[in-house]
XYZ file of C-alpha atoms in Angstrom:
686
model
C 30.313 94.286 62.868
C 29.886 91.841 59.980
C 31.372 92.343 56.540
C 28.155 93.709 55.010
C 27.859 96.337 57.772
C 31.480 97.359 57.204
C 30.930 97.724 53.454
C 27.784 99.798 54.059
C 29.657 102.098 56.471
C 32.503 102.515 54.001
C 30.029 103.393 51.220
C 28.327 105.995 53.421
C 31.702 107.526 54.263
C 32.600 107.818 50.591
C 29.191 109.386 49.836
C 29.688 111.929 52.623
C 33.080 112.903 51.227
C 31.618 113.297 47.751
C 28.758 115.442 49.064
C 31.134 117.747 50.913
C 33.528 117.876 47.959
C 36.474 116.689 50.031
C 38.653 113.739 49.014
C 40.984 111.711 51.176
C 43.890 113.169 49.214
C 42.662 116.696 49.907
C 42.323 115.936 53.605
C 45.857 114.667 53.667
C 47.081 117.670 51.698
C 45.846 120.009 54.415
C 48.577 118.939 56.769
C 50.622 121.785 58.204
C 54.025 122.541 56.714
C 56.576 125.190 57.617
C 57.123 127.955 55.071
C 59.125 131.154 54.772
C 56.890 133.794 53.194
C 58.584 136.719 51.457
C 56.467 139.893 51.547
C 56.682 143.296 49.859
C 56.988 145.801 52.700
C 55.564 148.620 50.546
C 52.154 146.982 50.971
C 52.250 147.230 54.770
C 49.382 149.442 55.915
C 50.493 152.473 57.935
C 48.206 151.383 60.776
C 50.702 148.667 61.708
C 53.587 150.041 63.731
C 55.840 147.028 63.068
C 56.248 144.474 60.310
C 55.683 141.694 62.816
C 52.253 143.043 63.771
C 51.372 143.134 60.061
C 52.655 139.576 59.577
C 50.639 138.255 62.519
C 47.516 140.067 61.303
C 47.998 138.492 57.870
C 47.779 135.052 59.445
C 44.773 135.905 61.602
C 42.869 137.444 58.691
C 42.841 134.324 56.518
C 39.398 132.938 55.643
C 40.509 129.767 57.427
C 42.435 131.664 60.119
C 45.828 130.476 61.214
C 46.468 130.643 64.914
C 48.878 133.555 65.045
C 50.527 132.360 68.228
C 50.493 128.663 67.448
C 51.761 128.724 63.855
C 53.824 131.922 63.701
C 57.583 131.339 63.993
C 59.655 134.402 63.049
C 59.271 137.833 61.546
C 62.188 138.905 59.330
C 63.029 142.574 58.831
C 66.602 142.620 57.517
C 67.478 139.466 55.568
C 64.140 139.982 53.808
C 60.715 141.351 54.651
C 58.557 138.417 55.605
C 57.801 135.754 58.148
C 57.869 132.010 58.725
C 54.906 130.008 59.936
C 53.250 126.599 59.877
C 50.504 126.709 57.251
C 48.161 124.428 55.377
C 48.274 124.477 51.563
C 44.972 126.344 51.401
C 46.223 128.992 53.849
C 49.402 129.374 51.846
C 47.452 129.629 48.590
C 45.400 132.483 50.056
C 48.534 134.352 51.138
C 50.125 133.848 47.725
C 47.146 135.605 46.073
C 47.968 138.769 47.991
C 49.683 141.525 45.962
C 52.130 141.803 48.868
C 53.436 138.276 48.296
C 56.866 137.957 46.626
C 57.924 134.375 47.182
C 57.496 131.245 49.265
C 60.269 128.928 50.463
C 59.322 125.619 51.982
C 61.309 124.754 55.090
C 64.657 123.228 54.174
C 67.480 121.824 56.226
C 71.160 122.617 55.849
C 74.230 120.551 56.610
C 76.920 121.434 59.128
C 80.307 121.538 57.459
C 82.401 119.637 59.977
C 83.429 116.047 59.323
C 82.008 115.055 62.722
C 80.445 117.723 64.899
C 78.643 117.712 68.255
C 78.655 121.532 68.241
C 76.828 123.628 65.716
C 76.126 127.234 65.045
C 76.254 130.521 63.246
C 78.683 133.213 64.375
C 79.302 136.785 63.441
C 82.150 138.985 64.534
C 80.942 142.144 66.265
C 81.101 145.801 65.417
C 84.184 146.803 67.361
C 87.445 145.124 68.163
C 87.344 144.636 71.902
C 88.685 142.282 74.549
C 85.326 142.292 76.277
C 82.468 139.911 75.657
C 78.883 140.682 76.513
C 77.174 137.349 77.190
C 73.744 138.941 76.465
C 74.770 139.070 72.818
C 74.612 135.210 72.677
C 71.200 134.585 71.095
C 69.342 131.270 70.828
C 67.403 130.423 67.687
C 66.727 126.853 68.705
C 70.448 126.425 68.454
C 73.371 124.968 70.344
C 76.564 126.971 70.215
C 79.615 126.912 68.074
C 83.088 125.478 67.824
C 84.005 128.039 65.188
C 84.200 131.269 67.159
C 87.482 130.100 68.677
C 88.974 129.937 65.194
C 87.794 133.418 64.298
C 88.554 135.246 67.495
C 89.726 133.454 70.604
C 90.040 135.190 73.929
C 87.015 134.844 76.198
C 84.704 133.755 73.386
C 85.505 130.151 72.607
C 82.460 128.078 71.823
C 79.345 127.685 73.895
C 77.925 124.887 75.969
C 74.392 123.572 76.333
C 73.449 126.417 78.653
C 74.270 129.058 76.071
C 77.293 130.839 77.488
C 80.795 131.132 76.078
C 83.964 129.847 77.695
C 87.657 129.435 76.963
C 90.856 131.442 76.746
C 92.813 130.215 73.697
C 93.762 132.617 70.973
C 92.241 132.670 67.517
C 92.976 134.694 64.377
C 91.618 137.969 65.807
C 91.935 137.434 69.583
C 90.624 140.882 70.497
C 87.461 140.605 68.409
C 84.064 141.152 69.949
C 82.091 138.056 68.931
C 78.330 137.578 68.940
C 77.024 134.028 68.559
C 73.679 133.236 66.981
C 72.889 129.614 67.706
C 70.690 128.038 65.080
C 70.831 124.340 65.905
C 70.144 122.637 69.218
C 72.385 119.879 70.563
C 69.566 117.361 70.685
C 68.677 117.916 67.024
C 70.111 116.080 64.058
C 73.126 117.628 62.362
C 70.785 119.693 60.206
C 69.696 123.270 60.666
C 66.332 124.699 59.659
C 66.279 127.568 57.173
C 63.760 129.415 59.348
C 66.197 129.397 62.283
C 69.230 130.327 60.180
C 67.370 133.300 58.726
C 66.342 134.373 62.232
C 69.965 134.304 63.362
C 71.155 136.257 60.331
C 68.302 138.732 60.712
C 69.257 139.413 64.322
C 72.957 139.695 63.434
C 72.162 142.408 60.907
C 69.949 144.165 63.445
C 72.802 144.054 65.975
C 75.107 145.825 63.522
C 77.805 143.192 63.024
C 80.665 143.772 60.585
C 81.488 140.158 59.751
C 79.134 137.209 59.387
C 80.447 133.646 59.272
C 78.319 130.631 58.374
C 79.667 127.113 58.633
C 76.654 125.448 57.059
C 74.859 125.255 53.759
C 71.629 124.256 52.053
C 71.131 122.270 48.880
C 72.388 124.314 45.945
C 69.536 126.099 44.193
C 69.139 129.226 42.012
C 69.675 132.360 44.055
C 65.983 133.282 44.127
C 65.365 130.074 46.132
C 68.561 130.193 48.202
C 67.784 131.716 51.594
C 71.458 132.174 52.517
C 72.156 133.899 49.194
C 69.170 136.227 49.661
C 70.023 137.014 53.285
C 73.732 137.478 52.488
C 72.964 139.949 49.718
C 70.960 141.967 52.216
C 73.893 141.820 54.645
C 76.359 142.865 51.943
C 74.204 145.895 51.113
C 74.700 146.924 54.744
C 78.482 146.588 54.316
C 78.669 143.286 56.206
C 81.369 140.887 55.019
C 79.785 137.432 54.659
C 82.034 134.379 54.656
C 80.689 130.847 54.196
C 82.074 127.324 54.216
C 82.320 125.782 50.743
C 81.077 122.380 51.900
C 82.499 118.953 52.680
C 81.268 116.925 49.720
C 84.798 116.584 48.345
C 83.673 116.141 44.749
C 84.032 118.514 41.830
C 81.034 120.693 40.961
C 79.840 120.456 44.582
C 80.512 123.854 46.167
C 77.892 125.445 48.406
C 77.303 129.123 49.165
C 78.712 130.197 45.809
C 76.924 133.523 45.336
C 79.485 136.116 44.175
C 78.687 138.441 47.085
C 79.715 135.655 49.509
C 83.344 134.785 50.217
C 83.404 130.993 49.878
C 86.146 129.093 51.704
C 87.662 125.661 51.114
C 89.740 123.670 53.611
C 93.475 123.062 53.632
C 95.766 120.979 55.807
C 98.332 122.323 58.266
C 102.050 121.556 58.478
C 101.397 119.734 61.753
C 100.880 116.047 62.493
C 100.081 113.984 65.556
C 102.049 110.775 65.842
C 102.912 107.723 67.885
C 106.236 105.855 67.827
C 106.595 102.077 67.808
C 109.696 99.888 68.159
C 109.641 96.171 67.352
C 111.566 93.510 69.235
C 114.075 93.405 66.354
C 114.904 97.075 66.870
C 113.036 98.563 63.901
C 111.335 101.844 64.847
C 108.359 103.403 63.071
C 106.417 106.636 63.362
C 102.790 106.763 62.340
C 99.672 108.861 62.682
C 97.779 108.648 65.959
C 95.329 110.794 67.916
C 94.958 108.462 70.879
C 94.468 111.024 73.645
C 96.252 109.331 76.537
C 99.966 109.879 77.045
C 100.811 106.218 77.621
C 103.850 104.006 77.090
C 103.389 100.361 76.112
C 106.203 97.815 76.672
C 106.768 94.180 75.645
C 103.362 93.244 74.288
C 102.823 90.274 71.925
C 102.147 91.189 68.289
C 99.517 89.258 66.322
C 99.006 89.004 62.557
C 96.602 86.578 60.904
C 99.093 85.583 58.225
C 97.477 82.236 57.436
C 93.964 83.618 56.926
C 93.150 86.415 54.484
C 90.104 87.579 56.436
C 92.024 87.658 59.714
C 94.990 89.440 58.131
C 92.773 92.411 57.216
C 90.875 92.259 60.540
C 87.586 91.788 58.734
C 84.269 91.933 60.584
C 83.857 88.900 62.815
C 87.079 87.270 61.587
C 89.214 87.462 64.731
C 89.008 85.160 67.726
C 89.191 86.648 71.193
C 91.359 83.777 72.424
C 93.997 84.554 69.777
C 94.239 88.310 70.068
C 92.948 89.336 73.503
C 95.391 91.778 75.164
C 97.684 91.647 72.124
C 98.691 94.317 69.621
C 97.141 93.402 66.266
C 98.483 94.252 62.814
C 95.712 94.859 60.247
C 96.717 94.680 56.594
C 95.696 97.253 53.985
C 92.374 96.332 52.375
C 89.695 97.532 49.978
C 87.173 95.253 51.715
C 87.107 97.026 55.069
C 88.188 100.519 56.125
C 90.308 101.410 59.131
C 87.255 102.375 61.186
C 85.796 98.903 60.647
C 89.118 97.263 61.503
C 89.312 99.275 64.710
C 85.800 98.207 65.691
C 86.761 94.560 65.124
C 89.758 94.977 67.449
C 87.509 96.506 70.090
C 85.100 93.597 69.757
C 87.757 90.991 70.547
C 89.526 93.015 73.253
C 92.793 93.737 71.451
C 95.282 95.799 73.414
C 96.181 98.073 70.506
C 96.062 98.258 66.715
C 98.513 98.843 63.878
C 96.711 99.821 60.675
C 98.359 99.815 57.248
C 96.994 102.432 54.849
C 98.182 105.412 52.834
C 94.933 107.301 53.385
C 93.032 107.065 56.639
C 89.652 108.683 57.244
C 89.801 108.236 61.007
C 88.898 111.369 62.936
C 90.538 112.150 66.297
C 87.492 110.933 68.216
C 87.747 107.529 66.474
C 90.960 106.643 68.309
C 89.174 104.906 71.183
C 91.936 102.297 71.618
C 95.726 102.744 71.346
C 96.239 102.865 67.579
C 98.891 103.790 65.073
C 98.332 104.241 61.319
C 101.383 103.356 59.211
C 101.981 103.972 55.505
C 101.865 100.727 53.544
C 105.616 100.862 52.887
C 106.377 100.931 56.621
C 103.593 98.484 57.378
C 105.088 95.959 54.952
C 108.243 95.839 57.082
C 106.173 95.169 60.202
C 104.268 92.452 58.342
C 107.508 90.837 57.180
C 108.800 90.782 60.751
C 105.692 89.294 62.339
C 105.251 86.728 59.562
C 108.734 85.289 60.102
C 109.008 85.302 63.894
C 107.467 82.715 66.174
C 106.840 85.031 69.135
C 106.695 88.545 67.670
C 106.622 91.447 70.107
C 106.264 95.175 70.177
C 109.095 96.379 72.380
C 107.550 99.802 72.929
C 104.757 102.062 71.722
C 104.567 105.688 72.847
C 101.723 108.217 72.509
C 101.398 111.176 71.663
C 103.764 113.516 69.781
C 103.158 116.717 67.830
C 105.340 117.313 64.785
C 105.690 120.690 63.061
C 107.015 121.513 59.615
C 105.383 118.495 58.003
C 105.719 118.390 54.210
C 103.993 118.830 51.867
C 101.646 121.403 53.361
C 99.216 122.900 52.900
C 97.244 120.442 50.818
C 93.625 120.742 49.720
C 91.697 118.556 52.173
C 90.124 115.472 50.634
C 86.648 116.502 51.875
C 86.732 120.124 50.692
C 84.077 120.800 48.028
C 85.434 121.709 44.612
C 84.247 123.864 41.736
C 82.978 124.623 39.180
C 80.089 126.025 41.138
C 76.861 124.166 40.250
C 74.814 127.381 40.055
C 77.159 129.822 38.296
C 80.244 128.010 36.958
C 81.458 131.283 35.472
C 82.343 132.527 38.977
C 85.305 130.590 40.371
C 84.471 128.926 43.680
C 85.757 128.349 46.286
C 87.300 131.787 46.481
C 90.109 130.851 48.789
C 91.605 128.142 50.999
C 92.223 128.352 54.747
C 93.279 125.899 57.497
C 90.487 123.391 58.029
C 92.091 120.108 59.141
C 92.835 119.230 62.768
C 92.038 122.714 64.020
C 91.941 123.108 67.804
C 88.516 124.393 68.758
C 86.621 124.958 71.976
C 83.731 122.548 72.413
C 80.940 121.876 74.892
C 82.578 120.455 78.040
C 79.363 118.899 79.341
C 78.880 116.628 76.324
C 81.062 113.528 75.768
C 83.562 114.074 72.991
C 84.494 110.412 72.517
C 84.483 106.987 74.133
C 87.747 105.843 75.654
C 87.433 102.224 76.652
C 84.480 102.005 79.036
C 84.490 105.729 79.754
C 83.241 108.896 78.079
C 85.884 111.582 77.562
C 84.887 115.219 77.949
C 87.130 118.151 77.144
C 87.142 121.905 76.688
C 89.043 121.677 73.403
C 89.257 119.189 70.558
C 90.616 118.844 67.036
C 88.046 119.303 64.298
C 88.129 119.243 60.525
C 85.841 120.721 57.909
C 85.273 123.824 55.849
C 83.363 124.964 58.941
C 86.792 125.387 60.541
C 88.379 127.166 57.575
C 85.616 129.763 57.092
C 86.114 131.315 60.568
C 89.833 131.683 59.832
C 88.850 133.976 56.977
C 86.293 135.729 59.185
C 89.044 136.451 61.697
C 91.388 137.825 59.043
C 88.541 139.909 57.621
C 87.985 141.399 61.087
C 91.653 142.407 61.224
C 91.489 143.915 57.732
C 88.306 145.780 58.632
C 90.051 147.229 61.660
C 93.063 148.330 59.601
C 91.037 149.503 56.589
C 87.621 150.592 57.895
C 86.861 152.183 54.512
C 87.007 148.839 52.686
C 83.729 147.263 51.638
C 83.191 143.457 51.481
C 84.328 143.239 47.858
C 87.573 145.060 48.686
C 88.276 142.710 51.596
C 87.640 139.615 49.465
C 89.818 141.008 46.680
C 92.691 141.645 49.079
C 92.420 138.083 50.403
C 92.286 136.521 46.943
C 94.940 138.489 45.069
C 97.553 137.985 47.793
C 96.901 134.256 48.333
C 99.639 131.727 47.616
C 99.460 128.525 45.579
C 102.811 126.910 46.451
C 103.253 124.548 49.388
C 106.267 124.302 51.688
C 108.121 122.228 49.081
C 107.808 125.188 46.671
C 105.592 123.278 44.281
C 101.883 123.684 43.502
C 99.684 122.634 46.408
C 98.604 118.993 46.285
C 95.135 117.526 46.185
C 95.192 115.369 49.336
C 92.783 112.880 47.810
C 95.021 111.876 44.884
C 98.402 113.347 45.911
C 98.648 115.247 42.616
C 98.862 119.000 41.971
C 95.603 120.779 42.775
C 93.986 123.404 40.539
C 91.994 126.608 41.157
C 88.863 124.430 41.136
C 90.274 122.965 44.361
C 91.795 126.009 46.053
C 90.311 129.039 44.282
C 92.792 131.896 44.265
C 95.033 130.022 46.709
C 95.724 129.733 50.418
C 95.011 132.754 52.595
C 98.021 134.953 53.410
C 96.899 137.399 56.145
C 99.997 139.594 56.269
C 100.077 140.145 52.511
C 96.337 140.906 52.477
C 96.914 144.003 54.612
C 98.695 145.661 51.689
C 97.393 144.201 48.405
C 98.345 147.128 46.183
C 95.287 146.897 43.944
C 91.733 145.737 44.591
C 88.863 144.632 42.358
C 86.007 146.658 43.777
C 82.274 146.031 43.403
C 79.070 147.587 44.661
C 75.430 146.560 44.850
C 74.697 147.620 41.271
C 77.434 145.291 40.004
C 75.623 142.359 41.584
C 72.291 143.609 40.211
C 73.817 143.602 36.726
C 75.148 140.101 37.359
C 71.674 138.879 38.342
C 70.151 140.616 35.320
C 72.390 138.501 33.129
C 71.080 135.243 34.582
C 67.734 135.537 32.811
C 65.595 135.608 35.940
C 61.952 136.668 35.737
C 60.816 139.876 37.395
C 59.396 137.928 40.341
C 62.611 135.945 40.740
C 64.683 139.124 40.617
C 62.402 140.684 43.214
C 62.895 137.674 45.466
C 66.698 138.014 45.408
C 66.857 141.805 45.557
C 63.967 142.216 48.035
C 62.575 145.205 46.138
C 60.167 146.009 43.319
C 62.382 148.253 41.243
C 65.934 147.879 39.977
C 67.938 148.958 36.983
C 69.846 146.618 34.684
C 72.820 147.796 32.685
C 71.936 148.443 29.064
C 74.957 146.468 27.899
C 76.114 143.123 29.297
C 78.849 143.758 31.839
C 81.396 141.462 33.441
C 81.371 141.033 37.173
C 84.532 142.761 38.408
C 85.694 139.597 40.173
C 89.321 139.001 41.287
C 89.348 135.653 39.446
C 88.541 135.114 35.780
C 86.724 132.045 34.443
C 86.059 131.387 30.770
C 83.472 128.771 29.829
C 83.999 127.096 26.446
C 81.461 124.795 24.808
C 81.588 122.466 21.811
C 78.806 124.374 20.071
C 79.895 125.830 16.747
C 78.241 129.152 17.567
C 80.327 129.541 20.690
C 83.181 132.048 20.239
C 86.663 130.586 20.385
C 87.996 133.609 22.249
C 86.499 134.923 25.477
C 87.029 138.557 26.435
C 86.607 140.080 29.891
C 86.956 143.594 31.249
C 88.196 144.446 34.727
C 88.796 147.611 36.748
C 91.363 147.820 39.542
C 91.636 150.462 42.264
C 94.965 151.593 43.673
C 95.123 151.136 47.464
C 98.913 151.039 47.614
C 101.553 153.671 46.993
C 100.482 156.918 45.318
C 102.906 156.630 42.416
C 102.761 153.050 41.196
C 103.327 151.447 37.824
C 102.094 147.883 37.369
C 103.287 145.547 34.622
C 101.217 142.562 33.509
C 102.902 139.181 33.870
C 101.224 136.104 32.441
C 101.888 132.521 33.537
C 100.066 130.005 31.327
C 100.464 126.465 29.948
C 101.113 125.830 26.261
C 97.434 125.012 25.572
C 96.305 128.503 26.624
C 96.766 131.973 25.171
C 96.067 135.187 27.071
C 96.209 138.764 25.796
C 96.017 141.777 28.140
C 95.482 145.380 27.035
C 97.018 147.605 28.228
C 100.039 145.760 29.622
C 100.943 148.681 31.903
C 98.769 150.407 34.515
C 100.046 153.711 35.931
C 98.683 155.372 39.069
C 99.466 158.776 40.553
C 97.297 158.664 43.673
C 95.371 156.354 45.941
C 91.845 155.240 45.008
C 92.571 155.959 41.365
C 91.013 153.414 38.993
C 92.361 151.848 35.796
C 90.715 149.342 33.487
C 92.041 146.556 31.304
C 90.734 143.892 28.952
C 91.839 140.260 28.975
C 91.222 137.815 26.124
C 91.460 134.043 26.626
C 91.806 131.301 24.050
C 92.599 127.584 24.350
C 93.534 124.807 21.948
C 90.825 122.472 20.699
C 92.590 119.529 22.338
C 93.158 121.357 25.636
C 92.130 119.435 28.770
C 88.750 120.020 30.403
C 90.315 122.467 32.862
C 93.177 124.730 31.827
C 94.468 127.507 34.016
C 97.131 130.120 34.413
C 97.678 133.410 36.242
C 97.568 137.105 35.484
C 99.839 139.006 37.850
C 100.155 142.777 38.111
C 103.555 143.643 39.635
C 104.710 147.137 40.614
C 107.987 148.674 41.729
C 106.941 148.592 45.409
C 106.913 144.801 45.760
C 103.175 144.364 45.219
C 102.030 141.293 43.278
C 98.320 141.227 42.485
C 97.535 137.719 41.289
C 94.368 136.415 39.621
C 93.722 132.830 38.512
C 92.558 132.598 34.908
C 90.619 129.377 34.367
C 89.256 127.915 31.141
C 86.629 125.183 31.493
C 85.303 123.095 28.603
C 81.744 121.782 28.852
């Protein structure tokens, strides 16, 4: 074909497209995409026995029919009324013209909230506390299993492997719990989970009648009418299901996920436990440092190398070391801002070093990164090793021993460096995370048929491994919630969350405010919420801040959503908003101050507490605040004569003009029966 023929053919093609009214852009736009379609069930004709049959008919009845079997994915009956399917834009546009259409959510992908995770999933604790486990309750929604069920429950239900069955015998928080696993991410996928699959898992969990639902994943923060987890969780809450979610691993402020007030949002804290190795130099100096190297080995009389005459070699920079100099030697790597410890370790592996000594005060190595014998020393200790090796002709490590477990480590707990912090990006007026729970180096069951890490030339598999992330802390709270539900079956989700929050502690084992692990300074409620979970205290909180569905409806009414947006969140056509603005009866109190002149300088909130403690109880208000904050509570005394009796109070908050961006204190109600009901009071300036 010559050039003139080609030009003629191209012109004819363009003419044909113009005659048919179809452009190249329009052709491209008709590609299939996956959507979640929210439908109004009141429009379902009575001729359809099930919602799914109606949903499939809707697809088949389009003017450009969608293949019901080929494009249909799921029908949802509990998290919302609707379905998911692969549709073209024109098909979707036709559906959206239907009076039954409420909303459309394009497929989105959530993140798993472990720092590194080969195992993914969604779990929910079952209806009754039982030592039995029915493997037919393990459902696949294109998923792979979970490392989190071991944290929540334990016995007989620890994790799941590629074949979809549970295994393991370690104990978790509620070891007698009956756990159902809804797997929403397959092992061969990326570490992202599809919203369509997550909704299917949650929908089935509600249908199965679970009491607790735990999600260790999250989607990009959006308004609640576009947030599929928020919508599905509200539906679960209406059915008295306690929903607990991981707060996220972004580590930054204003980065919390799953912050809807009907969800209990959990951050991650450290444990008072460390894993260490011990090293003794030829001169007799002995050091203890962090190590997760999994082999119990003992190293003796090995030469020690340090590139003292070369700055790049001293920090073990990429490509800096020579195999002939360091092969089969222990190498000291200096602290550096140029290369991290992971990069230094990879350099040592490249040149065949026997072992590594890394100097840093903050290592991001995960347990599976310790693929060669390694010890991480604080810079103060490392400086002594560096001084020794720099002044000795033939430096040696006399001994190096792996692996020890130390308990009672101080300070602990700390807020993990990766744990997402508030204020919540969607509703900063609701303090998130709600609470902190253990989320660092948690022993969890994992898939034993998938390599956990490389160890030299070999792949290491194991039934259990240490994992970190808010995905590990959320199941701790799920387990405690299961215990509370068993002890107090009359408590609704709001009561359970209140008990967890008002009994939490904020002091570490040095009796000072918990530290922010990232900066080693005192943390704030934006880091830890109400504090660290205290299961035993939560059993008997004294007072609770109760809420029901209408409270959340009133909350949503105050957000200024349109009728269609409200309908999308509430999954109904009719609702009633309170005539007067009302405060959400939340166990924490957050006041937002702005620099606008019209903004009031004093913020006032009302709360109602319910007595779940002793019949005759008298609570006195105690206020703990910094000098930049002023709090007034009326009345200062709450008297109860019987259980389930309610009393209200009003709290007013004011701060100085020059107060810091975040100011906080505590309101504590204390009675004569040793109950302390604590609420963080946070003032944020925007």
